[in-house]
Short mmCIF file of N, CA and C in Angstrom, two decimals:
data_model
loop_
_atom_site.label_atom_id
_atom_site.label_comp_id
_atom_site.label_asym_id
_atom_site.label_seq_id
_atom_site.Cartn_x
_atom_site.Cartn_y
_atom_site.Cartn_z
N UNK A 1 0.81 -1.18 0.00
CA UNK A 1 0.00 0.00 0.00
C UNK A 1 0.86 1.26 0.00
N UNK A 2 2.03 1.13 0.53
CA UNK A 2 2.92 2.29 0.57
C UNK A 2 3.24 2.78 -0.84
N UNK A 3 3.42 1.86 -1.76
CA UNK A 3 3.72 2.27 -3.14
C UNK A 3 2.53 2.94 -3.80
N UNK A 4 1.33 2.48 -3.50
CA UNK A 4 0.14 3.14 -4.05
C UNK A 4 0.00 4.55 -3.50
N UNK A 5 0.23 4.71 -2.21
CA UNK A 5 0.17 6.05 -1.61
C UNK A 5 1.26 6.96 -2.18
N UNK A 6 2.42 6.40 -2.39
CA UNK A 6 3.51 7.18 -2.99
C UNK A 6 3.15 7.59 -4.41
N UNK A 7 2.55 6.68 -5.17
CA UNK A 7 2.14 7.00 -6.54
C UNK A 7 1.12 8.13 -6.56
N UNK A 8 0.27 8.18 -5.55
CA UNK A 8 -0.72 9.27 -5.48
C UNK A 8 -0.08 10.63 -5.34
N UNK A 9 1.04 10.68 -4.64
CA UNK A 9 1.70 11.97 -4.46
C UNK A 9 2.29 12.49 -5.77
N UNK A 10 2.51 11.59 -6.71
CA UNK A 10 3.10 11.97 -7.99
C UNK A 10 2.08 12.06 -9.14
N UNK A 11 0.89 11.53 -8.91
CA UNK A 11 -0.11 11.46 -9.98
C UNK A 11 -0.67 12.85 -10.27
N UNK A 12 -0.45 13.31 -11.48
CA UNK A 12 -0.98 14.62 -11.90
C UNK A 12 -2.16 14.44 -12.86
N UNK A 13 -2.19 13.31 -13.53
CA UNK A 13 -3.24 13.01 -14.49
C UNK A 13 -4.45 12.43 -13.75
N UNK A 14 -5.67 12.89 -14.11
CA UNK A 14 -6.88 12.43 -13.43
C UNK A 14 -7.10 10.93 -13.60
N UNK A 15 -6.78 10.40 -14.76
CA UNK A 15 -6.98 8.96 -15.00
C UNK A 15 -6.05 8.15 -14.11
N UNK A 16 -4.79 8.53 -14.05
CA UNK A 16 -3.82 7.80 -13.22
C UNK A 16 -4.22 7.91 -11.75
N UNK A 17 -4.62 9.10 -11.34
CA UNK A 17 -5.04 9.30 -9.95
C UNK A 17 -6.26 8.43 -9.62
N UNK A 18 -7.25 8.43 -10.50
CA UNK A 18 -8.46 7.65 -10.26
C UNK A 18 -8.14 6.15 -10.19
N UNK A 19 -7.33 5.67 -11.10
CA UNK A 19 -7.00 4.24 -11.09
C UNK A 19 -6.18 3.85 -9.86
N UNK A 20 -5.29 4.73 -9.44
CA UNK A 20 -4.49 4.46 -8.24
C UNK A 20 -5.37 4.43 -7.01
N UNK A 21 -6.28 5.38 -6.90
CA UNK A 21 -7.21 5.41 -5.76
C UNK A 21 -8.11 4.18 -5.76
N UNK A 22 -8.54 3.76 -6.94
CA UNK A 22 -9.39 2.56 -7.03
C UNK A 22 -8.61 1.33 -6.57
N UNK A 23 -7.38 1.19 -6.99
CA UNK A 23 -6.57 0.05 -6.55
C UNK A 23 -6.33 0.10 -5.05
N UNK A 24 -6.12 1.29 -4.52
CA UNK A 24 -5.94 1.43 -3.07
C UNK A 24 -7.22 1.02 -2.33
N UNK A 25 -8.37 1.42 -2.86
CA UNK A 25 -9.64 1.02 -2.24
C UNK A 25 -9.81 -0.50 -2.24
N UNK A 26 -9.53 -1.13 -3.40
CA UNK A 26 -9.61 -2.60 -3.48
C UNK A 26 -8.66 -3.24 -2.48
N UNK A 27 -7.44 -2.74 -2.42
CA UNK A 27 -6.42 -3.32 -1.55
C UNK A 27 -6.84 -3.21 -0.09
N UNK A 28 -7.32 -2.06 0.31
CA UNK A 28 -7.74 -1.86 1.69
C UNK A 28 -8.99 -2.68 2.04
N UNK A 29 -9.95 -2.66 1.14
CA UNK A 29 -11.25 -3.24 1.46
C UNK A 29 -11.38 -4.71 1.21
N UNK A 30 -11.15 -5.11 0.00
CA UNK A 30 -11.41 -6.49 -0.36
C UNK A 30 -10.29 -7.42 0.12
N UNK A 31 -9.07 -6.95 0.01
CA UNK A 31 -7.96 -7.80 0.43
C UNK A 31 -7.55 -7.55 1.87
N UNK A 32 -7.72 -6.34 2.36
CA UNK A 32 -7.29 -6.02 3.72
C UNK A 32 -8.40 -5.96 4.74
N UNK A 33 -9.65 -5.96 4.30
CA UNK A 33 -10.84 -5.92 5.13
C UNK A 33 -10.90 -4.70 6.05
N UNK A 34 -10.32 -3.59 5.62
CA UNK A 34 -10.51 -2.32 6.32
C UNK A 34 -11.54 -1.56 5.49
N UNK A 35 -12.79 -1.92 5.67
CA UNK A 35 -13.85 -1.43 4.80
C UNK A 35 -14.10 0.06 4.94
N UNK A 36 -13.92 0.60 6.12
CA UNK A 36 -14.14 2.04 6.31
C UNK A 36 -13.10 2.86 5.54
N UNK A 37 -11.84 2.49 5.68
CA UNK A 37 -10.77 3.19 4.93
C UNK A 37 -10.95 2.98 3.44
N UNK A 38 -11.35 1.78 3.05
CA UNK A 38 -11.56 1.48 1.64
C UNK A 38 -12.68 2.34 1.06
N UNK A 39 -13.74 2.52 1.83
CA UNK A 39 -14.86 3.34 1.37
C UNK A 39 -14.43 4.78 1.13
N UNK A 40 -13.59 5.30 1.99
CA UNK A 40 -13.09 6.67 1.81
C UNK A 40 -12.26 6.78 0.54
N UNK A 41 -11.40 5.81 0.30
CA UNK A 41 -10.57 5.83 -0.91
C UNK A 41 -11.42 5.63 -2.16
N UNK A 42 -12.44 4.78 -2.06
CA UNK A 42 -13.33 4.57 -3.21
C UNK A 42 -14.10 5.85 -3.54
N UNK A 43 -14.51 6.57 -2.52
CA UNK A 43 -15.20 7.84 -2.74
C UNK A 43 -14.27 8.85 -3.42
N UNK A 44 -13.03 8.88 -2.98
CA UNK A 44 -12.04 9.75 -3.62
C UNK A 44 -11.79 9.31 -5.07
N UNK A 45 -11.79 8.01 -5.30
CA UNK A 45 -11.58 7.48 -6.66
C UNK A 45 -12.71 7.91 -7.58
N UNK A 46 -13.93 7.83 -7.10
CA UNK A 46 -15.08 8.25 -7.92
C UNK A 46 -14.97 9.73 -8.25
N UNK A 47 -14.61 10.54 -7.27
CA UNK A 47 -14.46 11.98 -7.52
C UNK A 47 -13.36 12.26 -8.54
N UNK A 48 -12.24 11.58 -8.40
CA UNK A 48 -11.14 11.77 -9.36
C UNK A 48 -11.54 11.29 -10.75
N UNK A 49 -12.21 10.17 -10.81
CA UNK A 49 -12.62 9.60 -12.11
C UNK A 49 -13.65 10.47 -12.80
N UNK A 50 -14.49 11.13 -12.02
CA UNK A 50 -15.51 11.99 -12.61
C UNK A 50 -14.89 13.17 -13.35
N UNK A 51 -13.69 13.55 -12.94
CA UNK A 51 -13.02 14.67 -13.61
C UNK A 51 -12.15 14.20 -14.78
N UNK A 52 -12.01 12.89 -14.94
CA UNK A 52 -11.21 12.35 -16.05
C UNK A 52 -12.04 12.40 -17.33
N UNK A 53 -11.38 12.40 -18.44
CA UNK A 53 -12.07 12.47 -19.72
C UNK A 53 -12.37 11.09 -20.31
N UNK A 54 -12.00 10.04 -19.61
CA UNK A 54 -12.26 8.68 -20.06
C UNK A 54 -13.35 8.06 -19.20
N UNK A 55 -14.12 7.15 -19.76
CA UNK A 55 -15.23 6.52 -19.04
C UNK A 55 -14.77 5.38 -18.12
N UNK A 56 -13.78 4.60 -18.55
CA UNK A 56 -13.41 3.40 -17.78
C UNK A 56 -12.93 3.66 -16.36
N UNK A 57 -12.17 4.71 -16.09
CA UNK A 57 -11.80 4.94 -14.68
C UNK A 57 -13.02 5.13 -13.78
N UNK A 58 -14.07 5.77 -14.30
CA UNK A 58 -15.29 5.94 -13.50
C UNK A 58 -15.99 4.59 -13.30
N UNK A 59 -16.02 3.76 -14.32
CA UNK A 59 -16.62 2.43 -14.20
C UNK A 59 -15.88 1.63 -13.13
N UNK A 60 -14.56 1.63 -13.17
CA UNK A 60 -13.77 0.88 -12.19
C UNK A 60 -13.99 1.43 -10.78
N UNK A 61 -13.99 2.75 -10.64
CA UNK A 61 -14.16 3.37 -9.32
C UNK A 61 -15.55 3.09 -8.75
N UNK A 62 -16.58 3.20 -9.58
CA UNK A 62 -17.93 2.91 -9.12
C UNK A 62 -18.11 1.44 -8.75
N UNK A 63 -17.46 0.56 -9.50
CA UNK A 63 -17.52 -0.86 -9.18
C UNK A 63 -16.88 -1.14 -7.83
N UNK A 64 -15.73 -0.52 -7.59
CA UNK A 64 -15.06 -0.68 -6.29
C UNK A 64 -15.95 -0.13 -5.17
N UNK A 65 -16.48 1.07 -5.38
CA UNK A 65 -17.32 1.66 -4.34
C UNK A 65 -18.56 0.81 -4.07
N UNK A 66 -19.21 0.35 -5.12
CA UNK A 66 -20.40 -0.48 -4.94
C UNK A 66 -20.10 -1.79 -4.24
N UNK A 67 -19.00 -2.42 -4.62
CA UNK A 67 -18.62 -3.69 -4.00
C UNK A 67 -18.27 -3.51 -2.53
N UNK A 68 -17.51 -2.47 -2.24
CA UNK A 68 -17.12 -2.20 -0.85
C UNK A 68 -18.35 -1.83 -0.02
N UNK A 69 -19.22 -0.99 -0.56
CA UNK A 69 -20.44 -0.63 0.17
C UNK A 69 -21.34 -1.83 0.37
N UNK A 70 -21.36 -2.74 -0.59
CA UNK A 70 -22.13 -3.97 -0.42
C UNK A 70 -21.57 -4.80 0.74
N UNK A 71 -20.26 -4.90 0.84
CA UNK A 71 -19.64 -5.62 1.95
C UNK A 71 -19.93 -4.95 3.28
N UNK A 72 -20.12 -3.64 3.24
CA UNK A 72 -20.46 -2.88 4.46
C UNK A 72 -21.94 -2.98 4.79
N UNK A 73 -22.73 -3.56 3.89
CA UNK A 73 -24.15 -3.71 4.12
C UNK A 73 -24.96 -2.45 3.86
N UNK A 74 -24.43 -1.55 3.06
CA UNK A 74 -25.12 -0.29 2.78
C UNK A 74 -26.09 -0.43 1.62
N UNK A 75 -27.27 0.15 1.74
CA UNK A 75 -28.26 0.01 0.68
C UNK A 75 -27.90 0.75 -0.61
N UNK A 76 -27.02 1.73 -0.58
CA UNK A 76 -26.65 2.48 -1.77
C UNK A 76 -25.68 1.76 -2.69
N UNK A 77 -25.24 0.58 -2.29
CA UNK A 77 -24.25 -0.16 -3.09
C UNK A 77 -24.77 -0.47 -4.48
N UNK A 78 -26.00 -0.86 -4.56
CA UNK A 78 -26.58 -1.23 -5.85
C UNK A 78 -26.58 -0.04 -6.81
N UNK A 79 -26.84 1.15 -6.31
CA UNK A 79 -26.88 2.33 -7.18
C UNK A 79 -25.52 2.58 -7.83
N UNK A 80 -24.45 2.39 -7.08
CA UNK A 80 -23.11 2.57 -7.65
C UNK A 80 -22.83 1.52 -8.73
N UNK A 81 -23.22 0.28 -8.45
CA UNK A 81 -23.00 -0.79 -9.43
C UNK A 81 -23.86 -0.59 -10.68
N UNK A 82 -25.08 -0.14 -10.49
CA UNK A 82 -25.94 0.13 -11.64
C UNK A 82 -25.37 1.26 -12.49
N UNK A 83 -24.87 2.29 -11.83
CA UNK A 83 -24.26 3.40 -12.57
C UNK A 83 -23.05 2.93 -13.35
N UNK A 84 -22.25 2.07 -12.75
CA UNK A 84 -21.09 1.52 -13.46
C UNK A 84 -21.54 0.68 -14.64
N UNK A 85 -22.56 -0.15 -14.42
CA UNK A 85 -23.07 -1.01 -15.49
C UNK A 85 -23.68 -0.22 -16.62
N UNK A 86 -24.40 0.83 -16.30
CA UNK A 86 -25.03 1.62 -17.35
C UNK A 86 -24.00 2.40 -18.15
N UNK A 87 -22.87 2.68 -17.54
CA UNK A 87 -21.81 3.39 -18.26
C UNK A 87 -21.21 2.54 -19.36
N UNK A 88 -21.25 1.23 -19.16
CA UNK A 88 -20.63 0.33 -20.14
C UNK A 88 -21.63 -0.49 -20.92
N UNK A 89 -22.74 -0.86 -20.27
CA UNK A 89 -23.67 -1.79 -20.90
C UNK A 89 -25.06 -1.22 -21.17
N UNK A 90 -25.32 0.00 -20.74
CA UNK A 90 -26.63 0.58 -20.92
C UNK A 90 -27.67 -0.07 -20.02
N UNK A 91 -28.92 -0.06 -20.45
CA UNK A 91 -30.02 -0.57 -19.65
C UNK A 91 -29.88 -2.06 -19.35
N UNK A 92 -29.34 -2.83 -20.28
CA UNK A 92 -29.18 -4.26 -20.03
C UNK A 92 -28.19 -4.51 -18.90
N UNK A 93 -27.17 -3.67 -18.78
CA UNK A 93 -26.21 -3.79 -17.70
C UNK A 93 -26.85 -3.53 -16.35
N UNK A 94 -27.70 -2.51 -16.26
CA UNK A 94 -28.40 -2.21 -15.02
C UNK A 94 -29.31 -3.37 -14.62
N UNK A 95 -30.01 -3.92 -15.59
CA UNK A 95 -30.95 -5.01 -15.33
C UNK A 95 -30.20 -6.24 -14.81
N UNK A 96 -29.09 -6.58 -15.44
CA UNK A 96 -28.29 -7.74 -15.01
C UNK A 96 -27.75 -7.53 -13.59
N UNK A 97 -27.24 -6.34 -13.31
CA UNK A 97 -26.68 -6.06 -11.99
C UNK A 97 -27.78 -6.16 -10.93
N UNK A 98 -28.93 -5.55 -11.20
CA UNK A 98 -30.03 -5.60 -10.24
C UNK A 98 -30.45 -7.04 -9.96
N UNK A 99 -30.56 -7.85 -10.99
CA UNK A 99 -30.96 -9.25 -10.84
C UNK A 99 -29.94 -10.01 -10.02
N UNK A 100 -28.66 -9.81 -10.27
CA UNK A 100 -27.63 -10.55 -9.54
C UNK A 100 -27.52 -10.09 -8.09
N UNK A 101 -27.79 -8.83 -7.82
CA UNK A 101 -27.70 -8.32 -6.43
C UNK A 101 -28.91 -8.73 -5.60
N UNK A 102 -30.07 -8.88 -6.22
CA UNK A 102 -31.27 -9.19 -5.45
C UNK A 102 -31.54 -10.69 -5.36
N UNK A 103 -30.78 -11.50 -6.06
CA UNK A 103 -31.03 -12.94 -6.04
C UNK A 103 -30.29 -13.65 -4.91
N UNK A 104 -29.68 -12.93 -4.03
CA UNK A 104 -28.93 -13.57 -2.95
C UNK A 104 -29.84 -14.07 -1.87
#
């Protein structure tokens, strides 16, 4: 994680910053189980990705945020995942995500 934090200090490009924050969120949350810290980094990743001119960093950041929020048991997790799905797959992506999240 130290290398990811170090990379953030040097990241000037919004895409690089968003992807680094997303990886930090995944590392903290899914692999490290520090879900609160991961949620903060995922929120920062979404903000950074929103300012990027490419769509994929936002998709990755929203997916991380939705997954982490789902692990935290938050009801807003599905909205993040649907937004990520609609960015790449349109309405069919939202429908698939909703079906997979509610079938548990």
